[in-house]
Short mmCIF file of C-alpha atoms in Angstrom, two decimals:
data_model
loop_
_atom_site.label_atom_id
_atom_site.label_comp_id
_atom_site.label_asym_id
_atom_site.label_seq_id
_atom_site.Cartn_x
_atom_site.Cartn_y
_atom_site.Cartn_z
CA MET A 1 30.04 21.64 -94.09
CA GLY A 2 28.34 22.36 -90.87
CA VAL A 3 26.17 19.23 -91.09
CA LEU A 4 29.40 17.11 -91.78
CA MET A 5 31.24 18.66 -88.90
CA SER A 6 28.42 17.78 -86.85
CA LYS A 7 28.62 14.18 -87.71
CA LYS A 8 32.37 14.16 -86.98
CA GLN A 9 31.72 15.49 -83.61
CA GLN A 10 29.10 12.72 -82.99
CA VAL A 11 31.59 10.19 -83.95
CA GLU A 12 34.23 11.44 -81.48
CA LYS A 13 31.75 11.85 -78.66
CA VAL A 14 30.69 7.99 -79.23
CA GLN A 15 34.43 7.05 -79.09
CA LYS A 16 35.13 9.13 -76.04
CA CYS A 17 31.88 7.29 -74.37
CA SER A 18 33.05 3.97 -75.21
CA ALA A 19 36.61 4.74 -73.93
CA VAL A 20 34.97 6.02 -70.60
CA VAL A 21 32.95 2.85 -70.22
CA SER A 22 36.03 0.80 -70.88
CA ALA A 23 37.90 2.60 -68.43
CA PHE A 24 35.27 2.19 -65.77
CA LYS A 25 35.25 -1.50 -66.31
CA SER A 26 38.78 -1.87 -65.94
CA GLY A 27 38.76 0.26 -62.69
CA LEU A 28 36.42 -2.07 -61.27
CA LYS A 29 38.28 -5.21 -61.81
CA ASP A 30 41.32 -3.47 -60.54
CA ARG A 31 39.28 -2.24 -57.40
CA ALA A 32 38.16 -5.77 -56.78
CA ALA A 33 41.79 -7.11 -57.17
CA LEU A 34 43.12 -4.39 -54.89
CA ASP A 35 40.59 -5.02 -52.16
CA SER A 36 41.49 -8.86 -52.30
CA VAL A 37 45.10 -8.14 -51.96
CA VAL A 38 44.43 -5.70 -49.05
CA GLN A 39 42.34 -8.13 -47.29
CA THR A 40 45.00 -11.07 -47.82
CA GLU A 41 47.71 -8.47 -46.54
CA VAL A 42 45.54 -7.80 -43.25
CA VAL A 43 45.12 -11.49 -42.51
CA SER A 44 48.89 -11.92 -42.96
CA GLU A 45 49.69 -9.11 -40.62
CA ASN A 46 47.48 -10.46 -37.85
CA GLY A 47 49.43 -13.54 -37.89
CA ASP A 48 46.52 -15.64 -36.05
CA GLY A 49 44.45 -16.02 -39.24
CA SER A 50 41.93 -13.37 -38.13
CA ALA A 51 40.75 -10.31 -40.08
CA GLU A 52 40.19 -6.92 -38.57
CA GLY A 53 36.96 -5.06 -38.81
CA SER A 54 33.90 -6.73 -39.53
CA LEU A 55 35.60 -10.04 -40.21
CA GLN A 56 36.72 -10.24 -36.46
CA PRO A 57 33.41 -10.97 -34.72
CA ASN A 58 32.42 -13.57 -37.46
CA THR A 59 35.66 -15.60 -36.69
CA ASP A 60 35.01 -15.23 -32.96
CA GLN A 61 31.64 -16.90 -33.34
CA ASN A 62 32.74 -19.60 -35.60
CA GLU A 63 35.54 -20.43 -32.98
CA GLN A 64 32.94 -20.52 -30.19
CA LYS A 65 30.54 -22.75 -32.20
CA GLU A 66 33.35 -25.25 -32.85
CA LYS A 67 34.26 -25.24 -29.07
CA ASP A 68 30.64 -25.88 -28.10
CA ASN A 69 30.27 -28.56 -30.76
CA LYS A 70 33.50 -30.15 -29.49
CA THR A 71 32.11 -29.95 -25.76
CA CYS A 72 28.78 -31.52 -26.85
CA SER A 73 30.32 -34.03 -28.83
CA LEU A 74 32.61 -35.34 -25.79
CA SER A 75 29.76 -35.12 -23.48
CA THR A 76 27.80 -37.39 -25.84
CA GLN A 77 30.58 -39.79 -26.31
CA GLN A 78 31.05 -39.97 -22.65
CA ASP A 79 27.17 -40.69 -22.16
CA SER A 80 27.39 -43.40 -25.04
CA ALA A 81 30.47 -45.10 -23.38
CA LEU A 82 28.84 -45.23 -20.02
CA ALA A 83 25.73 -46.54 -21.48
CA LYS A 84 27.60 -49.21 -23.40
CA LYS A 85 29.60 -50.19 -20.46
CA GLU A 86 26.30 -50.49 -18.31
CA LYS A 87 24.84 -52.76 -21.18
CA LYS A 88 27.88 -54.80 -21.34
CA ALA A 89 27.93 -55.35 -17.62
CA ASN A 90 24.15 -56.35 -17.78
CA GLN A 91 24.78 -58.67 -20.37
CA GLU A 92 27.76 -60.30 -18.73
CA ALA A 93 25.53 -60.64 -15.58
CA TRP A 94 22.73 -62.32 -17.57
CA GLY A 95 25.44 -64.59 -19.08
CA ARG A 96 26.73 -65.76 -15.77
CA LEU A 97 23.13 -66.36 -14.48
CA ARG A 98 22.51 -68.53 -17.60
CA ASP A 99 25.62 -70.33 -17.20
CA GLY A 100 25.50 -70.91 -13.41
CA LYS A 101 28.78 -69.12 -12.83
CA GLY A 102 27.69 -66.53 -10.14
CA VAL A 103 29.04 -63.34 -9.32
CA GLU A 104 32.80 -62.99 -10.31
CA PRO A 105 34.97 -62.00 -7.37
CA GLU A 106 36.60 -58.54 -7.97
CA GLU A 107 39.80 -59.02 -6.21
CA LEU A 108 41.00 -61.86 -8.44
CA ASN A 109 43.76 -61.62 -10.73
CA LYS A 110 42.18 -63.17 -14.01
CA ALA A 111 45.40 -63.52 -15.70
CA HIS A 112 46.55 -66.11 -13.56
CA GLN A 113 43.30 -68.11 -12.93
CA LEU A 114 42.87 -71.69 -13.90
CA ILE A 115 40.15 -72.61 -16.41
CA PRO A 116 36.89 -72.89 -14.62
CA PRO A 117 34.77 -75.97 -15.56
CA ALA A 118 32.01 -75.81 -18.08
CA PHE A 119 28.64 -76.41 -16.39
CA VAL A 120 26.16 -78.43 -18.40
CA ARG A 121 22.57 -78.11 -17.31
CA PRO A 122 20.64 -81.36 -16.98
CA LYS A 123 17.83 -82.58 -19.07
CA ARG A 124 14.58 -84.26 -18.24
CA GLU A 125 14.62 -87.91 -18.99
CA ALA A 126 11.47 -90.07 -19.90
CA ASN A 127 11.78 -91.96 -16.40
CA ASP A 128 12.34 -88.93 -14.19
CA ASP A 129 9.04 -89.23 -12.60
CA GLN A 130 9.00 -92.92 -11.99
CA PRO A 131 9.41 -94.23 -8.33
CA VAL A 132 13.04 -94.76 -7.29
CA ASP A 133 14.09 -98.12 -5.25
CA VAL A 134 16.36 -96.82 -2.57
CA PRO A 135 16.75 -99.67 0.09
CA LEU A 136 16.43 -98.48 3.73
CA GLY A 137 18.58 -101.29 5.21
CA GLN A 138 21.40 -101.05 2.55
CA LYS A 139 23.83 -98.07 3.13
CA GLU A 140 25.83 -96.92 -0.08
CA GLN A 141 28.82 -95.42 1.79
CA PRO A 142 30.40 -93.75 -1.37
CA VAL A 143 34.37 -93.54 -1.59
CA ASN A 144 35.74 -89.89 -2.10
CA ASP A 145 38.14 -89.51 -5.17
CA GLU A 146 41.58 -89.87 -4.64
CA MET A 147 42.97 -87.03 -6.86
CA CYS A 148 42.02 -83.35 -6.92
CA GLU A 149 39.17 -82.60 -9.16
CA VAL A 150 40.97 -79.51 -10.70
CA CYS A 151 44.76 -80.55 -11.11
CA GLU A 152 44.20 -84.25 -10.88
CA VAL A 153 47.23 -84.54 -8.40
CA TRP A 154 47.11 -86.71 -5.16
CA THR A 155 48.43 -85.09 -2.03
CA ALA A 156 46.65 -87.10 0.64
CA ASP A 157 45.74 -85.00 3.55
CA ASP A 158 45.86 -81.62 1.62
CA LEU A 159 42.63 -82.68 -0.25
CA PHE A 160 39.33 -81.34 1.01
CA PRO A 161 36.34 -83.44 0.15
CA CYS A 162 32.83 -82.27 -0.72
CA ARG A 163 29.98 -83.32 1.65
CA MET A 164 27.43 -84.15 -1.35
CA CYS A 165 29.45 -85.68 -3.99
CA THR A 166 32.76 -87.71 -4.08
CA ARG A 167 35.07 -84.97 -5.48
CA VAL A 168 38.00 -83.68 -3.58
CA PHE A 169 40.02 -80.37 -4.08
CA HIS A 170 43.07 -78.49 -3.11
CA ASP A 171 42.39 -75.13 -1.33
CA GLY A 172 44.93 -73.54 -3.70
CA CYS A 173 43.17 -74.73 -6.88
CA LEU A 174 39.84 -73.44 -5.54
CA ARG A 175 41.29 -70.03 -4.84
CA GLU A 176 43.17 -69.87 -8.47
CA MET A 177 39.82 -70.53 -9.91
CA GLY A 178 37.98 -67.89 -8.31
CA TYR A 179 35.17 -70.06 -6.70
CA LEU A 180 36.36 -69.11 -2.93
CA SER A 181 37.10 -65.84 -1.55
CA THR A 182 39.74 -65.43 1.43
CA GLU A 183 37.06 -65.75 3.89
CA ALA A 184 35.14 -68.55 2.39
CA LEU A 185 38.55 -70.44 1.93
CA GLN A 186 39.19 -70.37 5.58
CA GLU A 187 35.71 -71.50 6.48
CA MET A 188 36.09 -74.41 4.02
CA ARG A 189 39.47 -75.40 5.60
CA GLU A 190 37.58 -75.44 9.13
CA THR A 191 34.55 -77.47 7.96
CA ALA A 192 35.49 -79.76 5.04
CA HIS A 193 36.63 -82.54 7.67
CA THR A 194 33.90 -82.10 10.04
CA THR A 195 30.64 -84.31 10.39
CA THR A 196 28.57 -81.47 8.32
CA GLY A 197 31.06 -80.51 6.07
CA TRP A 198 31.55 -78.24 3.04
CA SER A 199 29.91 -78.42 -0.43
CA CYS A 200 31.94 -77.88 -3.62
CA TYR A 201 31.02 -75.46 -6.39
CA TYR A 202 29.19 -78.04 -8.33
CA CYS A 203 26.90 -78.97 -5.51
CA ASP A 204 26.71 -75.72 -3.89
CA ASN A 205 24.96 -74.05 -6.66
CA VAL A 206 21.49 -75.37 -6.72
CA ASN A 207 20.57 -73.30 -9.59
CA LEU A 208 22.63 -75.60 -11.68
CA LEU A 209 19.88 -78.36 -11.21
CA LEU A 210 17.50 -76.29 -13.50
CA THR A 211 17.21 -77.32 -17.05
CA GLU A 212 17.71 -74.82 -19.73
CA GLU A 213 13.98 -74.62 -20.29
CA GLU A 214 13.34 -73.88 -16.54
CA MET A 215 16.32 -71.40 -16.45
CA TYR A 216 14.95 -69.45 -19.61
CA SER A 217 11.51 -69.21 -17.81
CA LEU A 218 12.92 -67.69 -14.63
CA MET A 219 15.12 -65.30 -16.47
CA GLU A 220 12.12 -64.11 -18.57
CA THR A 221 10.20 -63.53 -15.24
CA PHE A 222 13.09 -61.44 -13.87
CA LYS A 223 13.22 -59.39 -16.89
CA GLN A 224 9.58 -58.77 -17.06
CA CYS A 225 9.82 -57.69 -13.32
CA LYS A 226 12.97 -55.52 -14.16
CA ILE A 227 15.00 -57.39 -11.82
CA ILE A 228 18.72 -57.08 -12.48
CA PRO A 229 21.15 -60.11 -11.79
CA GLU A 230 23.55 -59.57 -8.94
CA SER A 231 21.64 -56.80 -7.65
CA CYS A 232 20.18 -56.30 -4.25
CA LEU A 233 16.45 -56.46 -3.67
CA VAL A 234 14.27 -54.35 -1.19
CA SER A 235 11.02 -55.53 0.44
CA ASP A 236 8.79 -53.60 -2.12
CA GLU A 237 10.73 -55.24 -5.04
CA LEU A 238 10.17 -58.71 -3.57
CA LEU A 239 6.54 -58.01 -2.90
CA GLN A 240 6.19 -56.86 -6.59
CA TYR A 241 7.76 -59.87 -7.77
CA ARG A 242 5.59 -62.34 -5.74
CA HIS A 243 2.57 -60.41 -6.87
CA PHE A 244 3.73 -60.91 -10.56
CA VAL A 245 4.57 -64.77 -10.19
CA THR A 246 1.23 -65.40 -8.40
CA LYS A 247 -0.87 -63.47 -10.94
CA GLN A 248 1.23 -65.35 -13.74
CA LEU A 249 0.72 -68.94 -12.20
CA PHE A 250 -2.70 -68.80 -10.54
CA GLU A 251 -4.34 -65.53 -12.17
CA ARG A 252 -4.92 -64.06 -8.91
CA ASP A 253 -3.38 -61.56 -6.42
CA LEU A 254 -1.38 -62.26 -3.16
CA THR A 255 -3.95 -62.52 -0.02
CA ASP A 256 -2.93 -60.43 3.05
CA GLU A 257 -1.56 -63.52 4.86
CA GLU A 258 0.62 -64.47 1.84
CA GLU A 259 1.98 -60.87 1.76
CA GLU A 260 2.95 -61.38 5.49
CA ASP A 261 4.63 -64.47 4.51
CA VAL A 262 6.72 -62.72 1.85
CA LEU A 263 7.80 -59.98 4.55
CA ALA A 264 8.69 -62.80 6.79
CA GLN A 265 10.78 -64.49 4.33
CA PHE A 266 12.28 -61.03 3.58
CA ALA A 267 13.36 -60.60 7.38
CA ALA A 268 14.60 -64.09 7.39
CA LEU A 269 17.17 -63.21 4.47
CA ASP A 270 17.90 -59.96 6.16
CA PRO A 271 18.89 -60.87 9.79
CA ASP A 272 21.13 -57.75 10.15
CA LYS A 273 18.27 -55.40 9.15
CA LYS A 274 20.08 -53.75 6.24
CA GLY A 275 16.86 -53.22 4.41
CA GLN A 276 17.84 -55.47 1.28
CA ILE A 277 18.35 -58.98 0.64
CA GLU A 278 21.53 -60.45 -1.38
CA TRP A 279 21.12 -61.48 -5.05
CA SER A 280 22.56 -64.94 -4.24
CA ASP A 281 19.92 -65.67 -1.54
CA PHE A 282 16.92 -64.40 -3.80
CA LEU A 283 18.13 -66.60 -6.72
CA TYR A 284 18.76 -69.66 -4.31
CA HIS A 285 14.97 -69.65 -3.06
CA GLU A 286 13.51 -68.79 -6.52
CA THR A 287 15.45 -71.86 -7.81
CA LEU A 288 13.90 -74.10 -5.02
CA SER A 289 10.60 -72.74 -5.74
CA VAL A 290 11.01 -73.82 -9.45
CA LEU A 291 11.94 -77.12 -8.33
CA GLN A 292 9.32 -77.62 -5.99
CA LYS A 293 6.51 -76.28 -8.29
CA PHE A 294 7.50 -78.07 -11.51
CA ARG A 295 9.18 -81.26 -10.45
CA THR A 296 7.67 -84.25 -8.99
CA GLU A 297 9.05 -85.65 -5.74
CA ASN A 298 10.38 -88.85 -7.51
CA SER A 299 12.44 -86.67 -9.89
CA LEU A 300 13.90 -84.72 -6.88
CA VAL A 301 14.91 -87.96 -5.22
CA ARG A 302 16.80 -88.96 -8.43
CA ILE A 303 18.90 -85.79 -8.06
CA LEU A 304 20.26 -86.83 -4.71
CA THR A 305 23.61 -88.04 -4.40
CA ALA A 306 24.63 -91.34 -2.46
CA LYS A 307 25.87 -89.33 0.46
CA GLU A 308 22.54 -87.26 0.77
CA ARG A 309 20.75 -90.58 0.55
CA ASP A 310 22.91 -92.15 3.38
CA ARG A 311 22.32 -89.12 5.39
CA ALA A 312 18.47 -89.26 5.18
CA ARG A 313 18.79 -93.20 5.72
CA ALA A 314 20.55 -92.51 9.15
CA ILE A 315 18.05 -89.89 10.23
CA PHE A 316 15.18 -92.27 9.53
CA GLN A 317 16.66 -95.18 11.31
CA SER A 318 17.48 -93.16 14.37
CA LEU A 319 13.66 -92.14 14.51
CA ASP A 320 12.38 -95.82 13.77
CA GLN A 321 13.01 -97.10 17.36
CA ASP A 322 11.11 -100.43 16.63
CA LYS A 323 12.80 -100.98 13.39
CA ASP A 324 9.54 -101.55 11.60
CA GLY A 325 10.23 -99.26 8.63
CA ILE A 326 7.68 -96.71 9.87
CA ILE A 327 7.81 -93.34 11.64
CA THR A 328 5.03 -90.73 12.21
CA ILE A 329 4.25 -87.46 10.42
CA GLY A 330 5.22 -85.52 13.53
CA GLU A 331 8.65 -87.40 13.67
CA ALA A 332 9.18 -86.78 9.99
CA ARG A 333 8.56 -82.98 10.41
CA ARG A 334 10.99 -82.83 13.28
CA ALA A 335 13.66 -84.46 11.35
CA GLN A 336 13.08 -82.11 8.50
CA ALA A 337 13.32 -79.11 10.97
CA SER A 338 16.68 -80.46 12.68
CA TRP A 339 18.29 -81.15 9.23
CA PHE A 340 18.11 -77.38 8.65
CA HIS A 341 18.48 -76.15 12.29
CA LYS A 342 20.90 -73.20 12.40
CA ILE A 343 24.03 -74.72 14.04
CA ASN A 344 26.23 -72.40 16.18
CA LYS A 345 29.13 -71.31 14.45
CA ASP A 346 31.37 -71.72 17.54
CA SER A 347 30.32 -75.51 17.37
CA GLN A 348 33.26 -77.78 16.61
CA SER A 349 31.08 -79.91 14.28
CA CYS A 350 30.00 -77.32 11.78
CA ASN A 351 30.78 -73.67 10.79
CA VAL A 352 28.00 -73.76 8.04
CA SER A 353 25.03 -71.19 8.53
CA ILE A 354 22.02 -72.92 7.28
CA SER A 355 18.75 -71.40 8.56
CA HIS A 356 15.08 -70.88 7.88
CA VAL A 357 15.00 -73.80 5.32
CA GLY A 358 12.70 -76.11 7.04
CA PRO A 359 10.07 -75.19 9.33
CA ILE A 360 10.70 -71.88 11.19
CA SER A 361 10.88 -72.62 15.12
CA GLU A 362 8.20 -71.07 17.34
CA SER A 363 10.58 -68.84 18.82
CA SER A 364 11.54 -67.25 15.56
CA PRO A 365 10.67 -63.60 15.05
CA VAL A 366 9.85 -64.36 11.45
CA SER A 367 7.47 -67.06 12.05
CA SER A 368 3.57 -66.17 11.85
CA SER A 369 1.07 -67.43 14.25
CA SER A 370 -0.64 -69.41 11.45
CA GLU A 371 2.68 -71.32 10.90
CA ARG A 372 3.39 -72.01 14.46
CA SER A 373 -0.03 -73.59 14.95
CA ARG A 374 0.15 -75.73 11.81
CA ASP A 375 3.67 -76.77 12.81
CA LYS A 376 2.69 -77.85 16.16
CA ALA A 377 -0.43 -79.81 14.71
CA LEU A 378 2.01 -81.61 12.33
CA GLU A 379 4.42 -82.50 15.01
CA ASN A 380 1.56 -84.20 17.20
CA ASP A 381 0.45 -85.93 13.98
CA ASN A 382 0.88 -89.69 14.58
CA ARG A 383 -0.15 -91.01 11.03
CA PRO A 384 2.45 -93.39 9.65
CA VAL A 385 5.09 -92.51 7.11
CA THR A 386 7.12 -95.20 5.37
CA TRP A 387 10.75 -94.95 4.39
CA ASP A 388 9.94 -94.21 0.62
CA ASN A 389 7.32 -91.41 1.69
CA PHE A 390 9.85 -89.82 4.00
CA LEU A 391 12.70 -89.62 1.40
CA ARG A 392 10.20 -88.15 -1.36
CA GLU A 393 8.90 -85.57 0.88
CA SER A 394 12.43 -84.67 2.43
CA ALA A 395 14.08 -84.52 -1.10
CA ILE A 396 13.37 -80.74 -1.59
CA TYR A 397 14.69 -79.94 1.80
CA ILE A 398 17.82 -82.22 1.32
CA LEU A 399 18.64 -80.21 -1.76
CA ALA A 400 17.93 -77.13 0.04
CA ALA A 401 20.69 -77.80 2.50
CA ARG A 402 23.27 -78.05 -0.08
CA PRO A 403 24.60 -74.43 -0.17
CA ASN A 404 26.97 -72.95 2.67
CA SER A 405 25.16 -69.71 2.65
CA SER A 406 22.09 -68.68 4.69
CA ALA A 407 18.96 -70.60 3.12
CA MET A 408 15.37 -69.20 3.05
CA HIS A 409 12.15 -70.77 4.73
CA ILE A 410 10.25 -73.17 2.49
CA HIS A 411 6.58 -73.71 3.23
CA LEU A 412 5.57 -77.38 3.99
CA PRO A 413 2.68 -78.76 1.59
CA LEU A 414 -0.63 -79.08 3.52
#
């Protein structure tokens, strides 16, 4: 019996232990559920979604991280927007350079602008380098168009002619298209009907004379030298550019004398001593350099308009006193110099500033001693020059006289 009671007690103990274990497990579950409820109530009581105690610092840190992330993201977005804006501006500038449209005036209301013309760059023809027959004794005297090139309306005296081509324009049409600022518009009105005249947007931009291949080559050189279109250049940038071009074309560096010439050219384009030259003046001279280096004289003569040929013919005939069709080299050089002589702005005949295109005068501060001595020797040269030779040698200077802005000195070939 003692043994049996002992077994019964053992069974009761096992049952009690099982009940304790079961109760303990139930208690843990209830405690977890209770803790969850308490935590939820605390969060609800705070009202702002933050828990007290150990949960508060973690939430604050998370909020600060979120603020920092938002600030960093905003800054990154602003930097990205500025970079995209700058990239777009550069791309538009390169596009205007390629299309020959120039810098867009900022003050224009583009919503009311007329549609600008579509410029088409010329193509080289097979006979471009062949001699051109331009008779000396036969004036061409082209007649100006009757209707405005823009609106195709005739209004008699209100039309302003171009001194290079036969096109005529209304001043209002030019203004609406954005090709003339207020200041340039007034200058056009004062000079278009004078002896020297005013050149239109077709003739004024000599860069439009370059073919697509020549323009592409020039733009690639600009990119390699890190020159941004429509930006001003300082003297060091111009020197660096000249060094690069000379190295590319002739596989050598600039000499000391050539560096002096570059600085003289820089001074000629910076008469107000601002320490920088304008983009339009730089592009103008580089365009003329491309034409002078890669085009023959005969091909340049073919570019001249009838009005330009007539003016060159009149100058030659004024120098040919004995009417034998021959002048001297000295007379030809003086004619080229007078063609681009800077005329006083107060003069009634012309208000166009064209300077430093032909030979620089001896009194010019940018004229080097070697240039002065060379020009003086050429002026005293009595070797004969025919009309055909005079026109071919003067073609690059005649083209250089097209713009209404300041022009740059071109070295005469020795």
